[in-house]
Coordinates of C-alpha atoms and ligand atoms in Angstrom, one line a residue:
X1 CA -143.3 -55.7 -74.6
X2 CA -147.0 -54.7 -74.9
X3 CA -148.2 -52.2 -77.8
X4 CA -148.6 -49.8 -75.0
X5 CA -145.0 -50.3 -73.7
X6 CA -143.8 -50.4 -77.4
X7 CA -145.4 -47.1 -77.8
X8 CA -144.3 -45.0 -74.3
X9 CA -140.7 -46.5 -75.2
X10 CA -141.0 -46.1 -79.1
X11 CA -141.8 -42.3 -78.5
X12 CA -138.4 -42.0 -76.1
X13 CA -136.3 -43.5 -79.1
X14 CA -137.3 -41.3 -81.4
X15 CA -136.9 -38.3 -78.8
X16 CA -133.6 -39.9 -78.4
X17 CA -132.6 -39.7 -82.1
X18 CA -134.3 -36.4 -83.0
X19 CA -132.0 -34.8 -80.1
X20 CA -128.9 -36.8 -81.3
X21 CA -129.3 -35.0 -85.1
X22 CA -129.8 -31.9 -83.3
X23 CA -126.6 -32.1 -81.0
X24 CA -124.5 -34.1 -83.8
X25 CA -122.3 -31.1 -84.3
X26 CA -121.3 -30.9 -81.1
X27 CA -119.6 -34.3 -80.9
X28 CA -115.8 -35.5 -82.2
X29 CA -116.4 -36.9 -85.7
X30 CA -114.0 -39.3 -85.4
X31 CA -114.4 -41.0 -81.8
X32 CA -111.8 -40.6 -79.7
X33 CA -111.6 -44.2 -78.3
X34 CA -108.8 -46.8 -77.9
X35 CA -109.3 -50.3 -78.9
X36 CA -111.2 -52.4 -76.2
X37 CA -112.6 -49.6 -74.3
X38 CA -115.9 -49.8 -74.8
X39 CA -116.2 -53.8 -74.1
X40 CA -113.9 -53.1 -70.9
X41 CA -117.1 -50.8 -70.3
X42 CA -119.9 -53.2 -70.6
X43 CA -120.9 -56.0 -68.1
X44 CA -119.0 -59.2 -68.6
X45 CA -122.4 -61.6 -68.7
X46 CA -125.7 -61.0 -70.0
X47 CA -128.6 -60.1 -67.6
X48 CA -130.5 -62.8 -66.1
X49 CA -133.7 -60.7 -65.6
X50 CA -135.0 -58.4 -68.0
X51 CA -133.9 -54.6 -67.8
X52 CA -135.9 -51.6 -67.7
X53 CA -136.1 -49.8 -70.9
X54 CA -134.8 -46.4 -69.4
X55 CA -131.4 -48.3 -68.6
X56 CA -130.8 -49.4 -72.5
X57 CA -131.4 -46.1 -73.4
X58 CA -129.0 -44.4 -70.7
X59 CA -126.3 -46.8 -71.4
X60 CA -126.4 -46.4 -75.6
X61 CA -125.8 -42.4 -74.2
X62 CA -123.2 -42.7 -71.6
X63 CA -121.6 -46.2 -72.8
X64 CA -122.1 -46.1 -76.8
X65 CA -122.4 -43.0 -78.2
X66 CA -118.5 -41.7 -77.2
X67 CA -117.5 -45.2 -79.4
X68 CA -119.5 -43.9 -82.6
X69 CA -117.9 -42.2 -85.2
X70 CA -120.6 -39.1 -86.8
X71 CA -121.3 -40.6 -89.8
X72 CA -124.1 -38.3 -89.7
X73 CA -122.4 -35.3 -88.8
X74 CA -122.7 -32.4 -91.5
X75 CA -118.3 -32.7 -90.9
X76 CA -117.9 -35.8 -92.0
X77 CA -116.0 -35.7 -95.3
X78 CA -114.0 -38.9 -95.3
X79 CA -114.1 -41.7 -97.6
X80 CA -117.8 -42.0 -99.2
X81 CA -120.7 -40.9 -97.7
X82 CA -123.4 -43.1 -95.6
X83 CA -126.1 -41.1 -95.4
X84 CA -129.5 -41.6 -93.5
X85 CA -132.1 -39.1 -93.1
X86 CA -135.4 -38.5 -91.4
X87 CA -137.9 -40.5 -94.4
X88 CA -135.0 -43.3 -94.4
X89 CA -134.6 -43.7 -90.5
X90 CA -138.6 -43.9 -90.4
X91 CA -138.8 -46.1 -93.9
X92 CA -136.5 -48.7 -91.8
X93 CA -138.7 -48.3 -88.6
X94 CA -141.7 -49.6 -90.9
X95 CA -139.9 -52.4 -92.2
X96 CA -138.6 -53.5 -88.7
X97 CA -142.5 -53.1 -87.2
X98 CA -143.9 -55.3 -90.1
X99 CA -141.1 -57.7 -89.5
X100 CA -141.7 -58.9 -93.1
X101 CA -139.3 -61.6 -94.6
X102 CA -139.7 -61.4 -98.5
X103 CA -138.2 -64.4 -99.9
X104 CA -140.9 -64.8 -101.8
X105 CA -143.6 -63.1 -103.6
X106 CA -146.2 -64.8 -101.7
X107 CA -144.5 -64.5 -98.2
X108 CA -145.2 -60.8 -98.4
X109 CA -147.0 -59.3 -102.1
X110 CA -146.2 -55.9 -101.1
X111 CA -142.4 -56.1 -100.6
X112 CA -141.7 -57.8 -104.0
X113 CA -143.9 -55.5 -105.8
X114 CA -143.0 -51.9 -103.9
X115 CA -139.4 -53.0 -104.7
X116 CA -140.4 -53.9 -108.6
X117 CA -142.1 -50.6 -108.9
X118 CA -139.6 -48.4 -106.8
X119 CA -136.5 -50.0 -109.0
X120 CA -138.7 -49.6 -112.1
X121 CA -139.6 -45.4 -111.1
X122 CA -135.1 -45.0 -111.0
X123 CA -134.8 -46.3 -114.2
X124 CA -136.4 -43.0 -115.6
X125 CA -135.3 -41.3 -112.7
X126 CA -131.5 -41.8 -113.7
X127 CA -131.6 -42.1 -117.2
X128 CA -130.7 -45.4 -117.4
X129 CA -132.0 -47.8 -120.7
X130 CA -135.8 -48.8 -120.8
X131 CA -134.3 -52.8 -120.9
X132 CA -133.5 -53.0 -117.1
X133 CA -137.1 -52.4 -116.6
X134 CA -139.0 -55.2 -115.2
X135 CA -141.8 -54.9 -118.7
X136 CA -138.8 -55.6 -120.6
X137 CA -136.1 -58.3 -120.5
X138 CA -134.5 -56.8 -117.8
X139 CA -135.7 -55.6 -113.7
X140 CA -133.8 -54.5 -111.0
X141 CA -133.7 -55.9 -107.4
X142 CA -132.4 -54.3 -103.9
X143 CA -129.3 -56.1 -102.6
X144 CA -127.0 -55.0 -99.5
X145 CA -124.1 -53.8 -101.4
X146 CA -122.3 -53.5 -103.9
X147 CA -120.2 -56.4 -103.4
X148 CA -122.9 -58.5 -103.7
X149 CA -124.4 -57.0 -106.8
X150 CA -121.0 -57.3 -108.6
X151 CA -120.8 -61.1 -107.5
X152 CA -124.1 -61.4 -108.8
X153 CA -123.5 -59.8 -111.6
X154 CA -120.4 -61.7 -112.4
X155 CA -121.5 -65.3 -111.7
X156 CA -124.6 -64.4 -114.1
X157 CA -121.5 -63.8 -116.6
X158 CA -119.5 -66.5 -115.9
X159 CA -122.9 -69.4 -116.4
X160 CA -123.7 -67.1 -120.1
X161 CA -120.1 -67.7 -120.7
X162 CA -119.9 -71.3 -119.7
X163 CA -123.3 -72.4 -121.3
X164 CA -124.5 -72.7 -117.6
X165 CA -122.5 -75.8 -116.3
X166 CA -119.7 -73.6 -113.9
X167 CA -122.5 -74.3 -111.6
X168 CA -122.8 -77.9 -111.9
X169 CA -119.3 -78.9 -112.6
X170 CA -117.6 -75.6 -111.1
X171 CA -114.6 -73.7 -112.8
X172 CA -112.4 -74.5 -115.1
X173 CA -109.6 -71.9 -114.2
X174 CA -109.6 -70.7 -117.8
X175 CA -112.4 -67.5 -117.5
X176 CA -111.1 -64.1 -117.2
X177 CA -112.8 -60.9 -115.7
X178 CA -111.2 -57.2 -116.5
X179 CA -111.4 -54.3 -114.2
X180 CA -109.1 -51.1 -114.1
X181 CA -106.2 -50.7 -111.4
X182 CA -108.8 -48.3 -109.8
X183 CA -111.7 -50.7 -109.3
X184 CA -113.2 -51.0 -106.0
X185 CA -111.5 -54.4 -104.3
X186 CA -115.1 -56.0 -103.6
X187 CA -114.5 -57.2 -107.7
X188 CA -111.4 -59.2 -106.3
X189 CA -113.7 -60.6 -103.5
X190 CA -115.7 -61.8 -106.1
X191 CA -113.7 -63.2 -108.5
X192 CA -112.6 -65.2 -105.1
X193 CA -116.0 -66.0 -104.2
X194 CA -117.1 -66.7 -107.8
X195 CA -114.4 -69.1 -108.4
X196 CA -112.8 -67.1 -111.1
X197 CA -109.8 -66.9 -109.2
X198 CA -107.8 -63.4 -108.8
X199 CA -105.0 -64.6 -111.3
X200 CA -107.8 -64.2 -113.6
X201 CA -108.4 -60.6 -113.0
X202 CA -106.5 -58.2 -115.4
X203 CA -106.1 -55.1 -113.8
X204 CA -106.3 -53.5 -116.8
X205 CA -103.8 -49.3 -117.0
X206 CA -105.4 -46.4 -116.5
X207 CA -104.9 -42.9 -118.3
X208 CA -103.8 -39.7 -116.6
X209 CA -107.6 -39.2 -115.5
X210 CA -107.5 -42.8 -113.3
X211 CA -110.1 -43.6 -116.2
X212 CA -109.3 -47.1 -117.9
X213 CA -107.7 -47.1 -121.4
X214 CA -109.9 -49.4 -123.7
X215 CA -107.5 -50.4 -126.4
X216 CA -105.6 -51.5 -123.2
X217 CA -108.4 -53.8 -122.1
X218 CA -109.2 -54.7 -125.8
X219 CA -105.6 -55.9 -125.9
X220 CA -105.4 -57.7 -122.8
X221 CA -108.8 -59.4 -124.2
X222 CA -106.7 -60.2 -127.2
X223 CA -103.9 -61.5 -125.3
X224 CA -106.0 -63.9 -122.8
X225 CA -107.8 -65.2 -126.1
X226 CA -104.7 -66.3 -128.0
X227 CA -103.1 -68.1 -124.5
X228 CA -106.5 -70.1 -125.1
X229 CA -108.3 -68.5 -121.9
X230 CA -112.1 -67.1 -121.8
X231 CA -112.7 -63.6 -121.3
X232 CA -116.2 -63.4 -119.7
X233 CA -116.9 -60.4 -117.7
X234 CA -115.8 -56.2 -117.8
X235 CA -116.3 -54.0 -114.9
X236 CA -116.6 -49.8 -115.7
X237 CA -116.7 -47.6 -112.5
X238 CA -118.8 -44.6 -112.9
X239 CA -116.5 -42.6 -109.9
X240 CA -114.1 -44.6 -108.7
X241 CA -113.6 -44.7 -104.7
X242 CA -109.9 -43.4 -104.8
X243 CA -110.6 -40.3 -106.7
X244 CA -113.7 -40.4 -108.3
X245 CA -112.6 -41.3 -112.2
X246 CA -115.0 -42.1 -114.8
X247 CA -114.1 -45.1 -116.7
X248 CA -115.3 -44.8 -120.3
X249 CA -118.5 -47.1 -120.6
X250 CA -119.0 -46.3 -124.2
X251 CA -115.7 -47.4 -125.5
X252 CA -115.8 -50.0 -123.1
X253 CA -118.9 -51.2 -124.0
X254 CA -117.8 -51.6 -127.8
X255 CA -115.1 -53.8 -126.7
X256 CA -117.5 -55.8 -124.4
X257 CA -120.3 -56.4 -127.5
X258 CA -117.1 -56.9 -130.4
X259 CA -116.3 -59.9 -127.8
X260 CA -119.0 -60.8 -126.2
X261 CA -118.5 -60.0 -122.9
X262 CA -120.5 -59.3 -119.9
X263 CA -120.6 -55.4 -119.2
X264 CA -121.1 -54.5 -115.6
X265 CA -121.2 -50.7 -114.5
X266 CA -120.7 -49.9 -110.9
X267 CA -121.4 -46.4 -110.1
X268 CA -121.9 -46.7 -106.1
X269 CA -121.5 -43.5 -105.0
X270 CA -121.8 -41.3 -108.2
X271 CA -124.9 -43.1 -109.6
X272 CA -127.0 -40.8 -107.4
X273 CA -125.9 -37.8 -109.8
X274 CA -127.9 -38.9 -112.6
X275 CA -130.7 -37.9 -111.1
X276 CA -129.6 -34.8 -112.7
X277 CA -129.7 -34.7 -116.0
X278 CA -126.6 -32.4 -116.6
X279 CA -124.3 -35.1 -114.8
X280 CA -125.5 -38.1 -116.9
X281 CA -122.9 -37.4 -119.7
X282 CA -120.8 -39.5 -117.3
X283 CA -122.5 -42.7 -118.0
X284 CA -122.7 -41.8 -121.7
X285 CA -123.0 -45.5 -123.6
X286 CA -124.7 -47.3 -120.5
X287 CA -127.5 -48.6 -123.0
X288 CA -124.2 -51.2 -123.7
X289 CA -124.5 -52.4 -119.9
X290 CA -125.7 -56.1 -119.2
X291 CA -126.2 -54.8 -115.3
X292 CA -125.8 -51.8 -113.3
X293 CA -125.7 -50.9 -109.6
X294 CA -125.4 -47.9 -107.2
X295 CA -126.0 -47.4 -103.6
X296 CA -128.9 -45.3 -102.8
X297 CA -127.5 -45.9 -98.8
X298 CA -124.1 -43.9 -99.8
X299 CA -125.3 -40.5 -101.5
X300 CA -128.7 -40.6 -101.6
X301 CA -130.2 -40.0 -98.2
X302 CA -131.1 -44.0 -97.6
X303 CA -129.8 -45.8 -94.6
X304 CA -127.6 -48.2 -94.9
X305 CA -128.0 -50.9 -96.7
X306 CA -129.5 -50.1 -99.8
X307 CA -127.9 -50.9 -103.4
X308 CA -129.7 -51.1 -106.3
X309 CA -128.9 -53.5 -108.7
X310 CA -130.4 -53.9 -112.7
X311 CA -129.7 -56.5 -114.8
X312 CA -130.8 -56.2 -119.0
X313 CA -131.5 -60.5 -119.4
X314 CA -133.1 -60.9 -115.4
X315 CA -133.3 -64.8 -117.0
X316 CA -129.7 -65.1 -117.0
X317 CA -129.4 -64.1 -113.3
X318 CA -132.5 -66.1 -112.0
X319 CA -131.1 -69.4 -114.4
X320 CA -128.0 -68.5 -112.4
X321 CA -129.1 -68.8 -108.9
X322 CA -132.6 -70.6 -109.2
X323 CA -133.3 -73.5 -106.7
X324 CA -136.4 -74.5 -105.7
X325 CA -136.4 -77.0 -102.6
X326 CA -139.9 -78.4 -102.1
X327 CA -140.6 -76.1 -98.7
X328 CA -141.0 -73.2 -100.8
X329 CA -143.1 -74.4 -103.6
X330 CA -146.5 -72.5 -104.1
X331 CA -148.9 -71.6 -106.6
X332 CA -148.2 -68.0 -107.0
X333 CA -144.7 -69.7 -107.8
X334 CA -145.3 -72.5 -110.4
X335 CA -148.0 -69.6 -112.0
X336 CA -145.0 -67.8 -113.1
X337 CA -147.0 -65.0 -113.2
X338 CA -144.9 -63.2 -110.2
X339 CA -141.0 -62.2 -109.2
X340 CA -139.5 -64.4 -106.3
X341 CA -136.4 -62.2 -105.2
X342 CA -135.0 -65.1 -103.7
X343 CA -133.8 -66.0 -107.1
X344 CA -132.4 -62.3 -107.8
X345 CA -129.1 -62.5 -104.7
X346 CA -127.5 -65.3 -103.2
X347 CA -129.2 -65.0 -99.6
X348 CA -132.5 -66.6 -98.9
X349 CA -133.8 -64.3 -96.7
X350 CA -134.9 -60.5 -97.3
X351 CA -135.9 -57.4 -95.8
X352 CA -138.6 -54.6 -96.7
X353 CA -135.8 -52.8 -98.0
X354 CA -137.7 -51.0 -100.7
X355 CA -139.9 -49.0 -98.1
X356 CA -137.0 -46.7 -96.9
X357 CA -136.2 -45.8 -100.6
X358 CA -140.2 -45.2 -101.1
X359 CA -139.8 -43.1 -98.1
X360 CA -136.9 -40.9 -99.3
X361 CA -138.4 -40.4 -102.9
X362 CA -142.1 -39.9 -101.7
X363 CA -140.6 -37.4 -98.8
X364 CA -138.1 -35.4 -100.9
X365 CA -139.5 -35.6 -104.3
X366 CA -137.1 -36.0 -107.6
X367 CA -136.2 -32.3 -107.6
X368 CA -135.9 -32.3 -103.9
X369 CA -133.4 -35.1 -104.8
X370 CA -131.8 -33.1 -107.0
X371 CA -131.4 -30.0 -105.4
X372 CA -129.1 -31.4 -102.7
X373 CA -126.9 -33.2 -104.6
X374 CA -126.6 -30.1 -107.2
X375 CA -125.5 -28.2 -103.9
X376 CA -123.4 -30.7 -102.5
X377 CA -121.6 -30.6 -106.4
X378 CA -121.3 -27.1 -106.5
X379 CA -119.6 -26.8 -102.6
X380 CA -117.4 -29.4 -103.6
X381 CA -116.4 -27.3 -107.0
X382 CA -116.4 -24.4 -104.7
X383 CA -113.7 -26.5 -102.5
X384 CA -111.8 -27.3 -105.7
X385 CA -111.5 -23.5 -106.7
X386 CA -110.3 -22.9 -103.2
X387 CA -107.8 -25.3 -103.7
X388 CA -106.3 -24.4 -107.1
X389 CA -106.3 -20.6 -105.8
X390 CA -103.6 -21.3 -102.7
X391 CA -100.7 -22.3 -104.0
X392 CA -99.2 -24.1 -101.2
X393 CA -102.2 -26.8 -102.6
X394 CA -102.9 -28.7 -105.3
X395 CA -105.7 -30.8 -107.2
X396 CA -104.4 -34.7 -107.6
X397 CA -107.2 -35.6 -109.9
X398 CA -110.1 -34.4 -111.9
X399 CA -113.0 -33.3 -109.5
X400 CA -116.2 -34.3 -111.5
X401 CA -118.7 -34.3 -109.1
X402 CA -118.1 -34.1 -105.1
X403 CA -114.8 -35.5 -104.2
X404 CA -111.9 -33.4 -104.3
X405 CA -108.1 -35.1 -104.2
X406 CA -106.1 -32.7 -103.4
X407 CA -102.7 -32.2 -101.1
X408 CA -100.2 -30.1 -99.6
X409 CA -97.4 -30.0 -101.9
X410 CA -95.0 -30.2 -99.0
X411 CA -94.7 -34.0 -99.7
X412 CA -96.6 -37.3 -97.7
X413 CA -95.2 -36.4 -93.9
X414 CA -96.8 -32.5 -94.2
X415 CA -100.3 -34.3 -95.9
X416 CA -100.3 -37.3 -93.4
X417 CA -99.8 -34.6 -90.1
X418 CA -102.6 -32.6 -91.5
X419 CA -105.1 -35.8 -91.3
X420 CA -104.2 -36.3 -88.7
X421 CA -104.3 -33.3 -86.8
X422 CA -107.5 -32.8 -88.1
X423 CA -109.0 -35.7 -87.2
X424 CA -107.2 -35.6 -83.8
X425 CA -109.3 -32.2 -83.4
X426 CA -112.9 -33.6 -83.7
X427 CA -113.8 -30.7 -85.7
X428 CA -113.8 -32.7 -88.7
X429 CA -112.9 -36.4 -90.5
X430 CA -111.4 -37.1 -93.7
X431 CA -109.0 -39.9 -95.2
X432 CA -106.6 -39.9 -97.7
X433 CA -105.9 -42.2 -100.9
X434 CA -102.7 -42.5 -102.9
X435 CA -102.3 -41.4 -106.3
X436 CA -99.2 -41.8 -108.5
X437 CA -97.6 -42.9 -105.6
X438 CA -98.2 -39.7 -103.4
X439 CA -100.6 -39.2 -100.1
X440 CA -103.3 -38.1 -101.4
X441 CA -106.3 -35.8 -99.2
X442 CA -110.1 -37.0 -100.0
X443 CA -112.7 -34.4 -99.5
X444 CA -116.0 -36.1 -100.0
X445 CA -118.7 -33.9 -99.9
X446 CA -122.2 -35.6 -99.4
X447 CA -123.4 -35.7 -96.0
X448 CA -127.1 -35.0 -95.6
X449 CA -126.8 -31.7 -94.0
X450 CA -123.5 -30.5 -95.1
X451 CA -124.2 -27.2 -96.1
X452 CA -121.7 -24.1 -97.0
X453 CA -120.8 -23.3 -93.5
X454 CA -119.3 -26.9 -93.1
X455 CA -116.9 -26.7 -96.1
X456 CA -115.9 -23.0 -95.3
X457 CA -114.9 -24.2 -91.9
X458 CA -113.2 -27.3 -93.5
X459 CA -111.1 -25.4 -95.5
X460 CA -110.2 -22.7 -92.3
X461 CA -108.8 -25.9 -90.7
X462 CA -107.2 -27.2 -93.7
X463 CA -105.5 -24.3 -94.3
X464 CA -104.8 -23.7 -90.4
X465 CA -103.2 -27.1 -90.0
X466 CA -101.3 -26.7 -93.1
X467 CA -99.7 -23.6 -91.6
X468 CA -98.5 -25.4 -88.3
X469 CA -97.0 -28.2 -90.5
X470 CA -95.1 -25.7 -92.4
X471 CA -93.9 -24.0 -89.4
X472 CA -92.7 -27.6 -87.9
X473 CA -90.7 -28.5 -90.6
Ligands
LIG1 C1 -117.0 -47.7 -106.5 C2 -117.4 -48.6 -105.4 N1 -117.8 -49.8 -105.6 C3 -118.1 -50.6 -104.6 C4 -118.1 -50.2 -103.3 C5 -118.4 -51.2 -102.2 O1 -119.6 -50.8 -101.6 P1 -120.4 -51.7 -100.6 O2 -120.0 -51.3 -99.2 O3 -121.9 -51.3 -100.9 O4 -120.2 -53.1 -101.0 C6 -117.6 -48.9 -103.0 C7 -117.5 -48.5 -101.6 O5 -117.1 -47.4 -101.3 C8 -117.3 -48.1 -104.1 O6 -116.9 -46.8 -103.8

């Protein structure tokens, strides 16, 4: 493909995408199709001649496009939000047409130091301590996900704790790693990957909030010490994925620094509130955190993937998962005077990922930033009034931010039919969770362009299909 063909196709893609966000509404969220349809719809071998451009295009409409599910549509309320937008979508474009592979700072200057400064302008952005910037001990680095910055962060804690040998001589099956009951299940990945093993990860009780109880985990610390194990590593949720909770990072932290444990915060989702100021009481006592994470690619407006991950001691990461193989010595390396990412995540190879984020900031500025997820807040409290005021509904948890459990208090069969009714309909998607041992409705409200209209018509259907189960019973 010549420059010139790049362009006359490059301009129909865009066309393409800019007419899919204006007709998004008009498609099912949830797609309608059965397993296996959309392979039984494609050719059974590869082409042996090139295609026409025009007939890639036409087949992601006619063959693709009824197997996606609007992740992008201003209805979609179910589990997190995955938001793209305009800056991010063209960010990404950037980074695929420089095709840069960052592994190191002297394969590409630009993408280790965009990232430094980018990860270095959040830090003030959310309020977060001055020592996970890159002029202090600390520095933050872009990884896919989540997952992979707690696995980072917990095989950094697992080499402090073991004086740096689990790497040499692997486990020993005595460390131990705490989470709540509420955790997000890429920590038990981890403590699989990691070696920990998940009979070493107390699921430590949570209060009546789903927030964990820290005398609990200072207990279970206790406990594991006097059975002769080694407690190494603490994970505090700031929003929890099942409903949202906060765990208590202050009290936790205390327990962390009276025992010398590894303190890692994961705030995927809710992190992006603290770009408000009024929200950051949530991660009150995060100054106490050896490394924090949140996805920019869930809630704020960057397409997936995009999680930003800080660590306090960045030498206790890199002396973690340092190797240098002769191909990829170089002077800018042995100077010591630069950051080699490589060193920061367990892959090799890296994308430009920091020029979407630039993007998004540079495009809607911090209070730009803020405005939309103040308004996606206050529809979601808006939803939660709504709720509390029909009493055929109730609230299932504390709604600090924008996710609302609530149900039907006709019981799991009335909740499940209304999901799935719903979804069924097109005119909206959302998924459930169980709390206390009841079905559980999520409402998660952060979709780019969800605005009031959407959540006013939610709740019409809500209500409507609440009705018909009623009336079925
Ligand atoms: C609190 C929390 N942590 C971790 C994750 C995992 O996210 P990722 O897909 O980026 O690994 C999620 C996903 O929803 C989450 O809600």
């Amino acid at each position: 493909m010549t420059p010139e063909e790049f362009r006359r196709c490059g301009h129909a893609v865009v066309d393409w995408i800019a007419d899919y966000q204006s007709r998004v509404e008009s498609f099912p969220v949830l797609s309608r199709l059965k397993p296996g349809q959309i392979r039984a719809s494609l050719p059974a071998d590869p082409p042996a001649q090139g295609e026409p451009f025009e007939a890639l295009l036409k087949d992601v409409e006619q063959l693709i496009l009824p197997g996606v599910t609007h992740w992008q549509s201003p209805n979609f309320f179910a589990y997190f939000p995955c938001n793209a937008s305009g800056p991010g979508i063209l960010g990404d474009l950037v980074s695929s047409g420089l095709g840069v592979q960052g592994m190191l700072w002297s394969t590409s200057p630009a993408c280790t130091e965009l990232e430094t400064h980018v990860m270095d302008w959040l830090v003030g952005m959310l309020g977060l301590p001055d020592k996970f910037l890159l002029s202090n001990t600390g520095g933050g680095v872009i990884q896919d996900t989540a997952s992979s910055a707690a696995l980072c962060a917990l095989l950094a804690a697992r080499e402090r704790t073991n004086g740096y040998t689990s790497n040499k001589k692997g486990c020993n099956g005595k460390l131990v790693a705490y989470a709540s009951t509420q955790t997000h299940s890429s920590l038990e990945k981890a403590t699989m990957i990691a070696g920990i093993g998940v009979e070493n990860l107390r699921l430590i009780e949570v209060d009546e909030k789903f927030a964990m109880k820290p005398e609990s985990l200072a207990r279970q610390i206790e406990m594991d010490r006097r059975a002769g194990l080694t407690p190494c590593f603490v994970c505090a949720t700031i929003g929890t994925t099942s409903s949202n909770a906060m765990d208590p990072v202050g009290a936790m932290g205390e327990v962390c620094k009276k025992n010398d444990l590894w303190l890692h915060v994961d705030a995927a989702m809710s992190g992006t509130a603290m770009l408000c100021s009024e929200f950051r009481h949530l991660q009150s006592g995060v100054e106490a955190a050896d490394s924090y994470n949140f996805n920019p690619h869930k809630w704020m407006f960057t397409n997936f993937d995009c999680n930003c991950f800080w660590i306090a001691d960045r030498k206790a990461l890199i002396q973690t998962l340092s190797i240098l193989p002769e191909y990829l010595r170089n002077q800018a390396t042995e100077s010591g005077a630069v950051i080699d990412y490589r060193d920061w995540h367990i892959q090799l190879g890296r994308r430009f990922r920091s020029l979407k984020l630039w993007f998004v900031i540079r495009h809607y500025g911090i209070e730009g930033l803020q405005y939309h997820i103040r308004e996606h807040v206050r529809l979601a409290q808006q939803f939660a009034e709504w709720v509390r005021k029909d009493d055929r509904f109730e609230l299932a948890a504390p709604a600090p931010l924008n996710l609302v459990c609530f149900r039907h208090k006709a019981g799991d069969a009335t909740n499940q039919g209304i999901m799935e009714r719903l979804n069924r309909s097109g005119d909206m998607f959302l998924t459930h969770t169980k709390l206390n041992g009841k079905l559980t409705l999520r409402m998660s409200i952060g979709q780019t362009n969800t605005q009031a209209r959407h959540v006013e018509r939610a709740w019409k259907r809500i209500r409507e299909e609440g009705n018909r189960g009623e009336a079925g019973k």
